[in-house]
């Protein structure tokens, strides 16, 4: 039997993992956009 404390801990941990994954994906897309912006500047 799982206690409420363990359940809330696992729920918070899952939310934390989802947040980390979201931040990592956002950072990756942001760096990708920065590379797209820097590419024409390097060509000029």
Tab-separated table of C-alpha atoms in Angstrom:
chain	number	residue	atom	x	y	z
A	1	UNK	CA	0.000	0.000	0.000
A	2	UNK	CA	1.361	3.409	-0.997
A	3	UNK	CA	1.003	6.230	1.509
A	4	UNK	CA	-0.216	9.680	0.545
A	5	UNK	CA	3.220	11.165	1.280
A	6	UNK	CA	4.954	8.751	-1.090
A	7	UNK	CA	2.302	9.397	-3.722
A	8	UNK	CA	2.713	13.178	-3.480
A	9	UNK	CA	6.506	12.803	-3.548
A	10	UNK	CA	6.400	10.706	-6.717
A	11	UNK	CA	3.922	13.165	-8.248
A	12	UNK	CA	6.193	16.124	-7.455
A	13	UNK	CA	9.178	14.186	-8.782
A	14	UNK	CA	7.346	13.472	-12.044
A	15	UNK	CA	6.398	17.148	-12.363
A	16	UNK	CA	10.037	18.078	-11.728
A	17	UNK	CA	11.227	15.669	-14.432
A	18	UNK	CA	8.667	17.094	-16.859
A	19	UNK	CA	9.838	20.625	-16.026
A	20	UNK	CA	13.485	19.655	-16.589
A	21	UNK	CA	12.579	18.033	-19.911
A	22	UNK	CA	10.601	21.131	-20.952
A	23	UNK	CA	13.428	23.519	-20.021
A	24	UNK	CA	15.953	21.350	-21.858
A	25	UNK	CA	13.782	21.286	-24.992
A	26	UNK	CA	13.166	25.042	-24.801
A	27	UNK	CA	16.888	25.715	-24.372
A	28	UNK	CA	17.665	23.457	-27.334
A	29	UNK	CA	15.149	25.254	-29.574
A	30	UNK	CA	16.393	28.646	-28.346
A	31	UNK	CA	20.005	27.802	-29.170
A	32	UNK	CA	18.807	26.497	-32.537
A	33	UNK	CA	17.099	29.843	-33.243
A	34	UNK	CA	20.223	31.720	-32.145
A	35	UNK	CA	22.271	29.631	-34.571
A	36	UNK	CA	19.806	30.491	-37.352
A	37	UNK	CA	20.197	34.187	-36.497
A	38	UNK	CA	24.003	34.004	-36.271
A	39	UNK	CA	24.408	32.124	-39.547
A	40	UNK	CA	23.444	35.053	-41.870
A	41	UNK	CA	25.553	37.417	-39.717
A	42	UNK	CA	28.598	35.203	-40.267
A	43	UNK	CA	27.942	35.118	-44.016
A	44	UNK	CA	27.719	38.927	-44.241
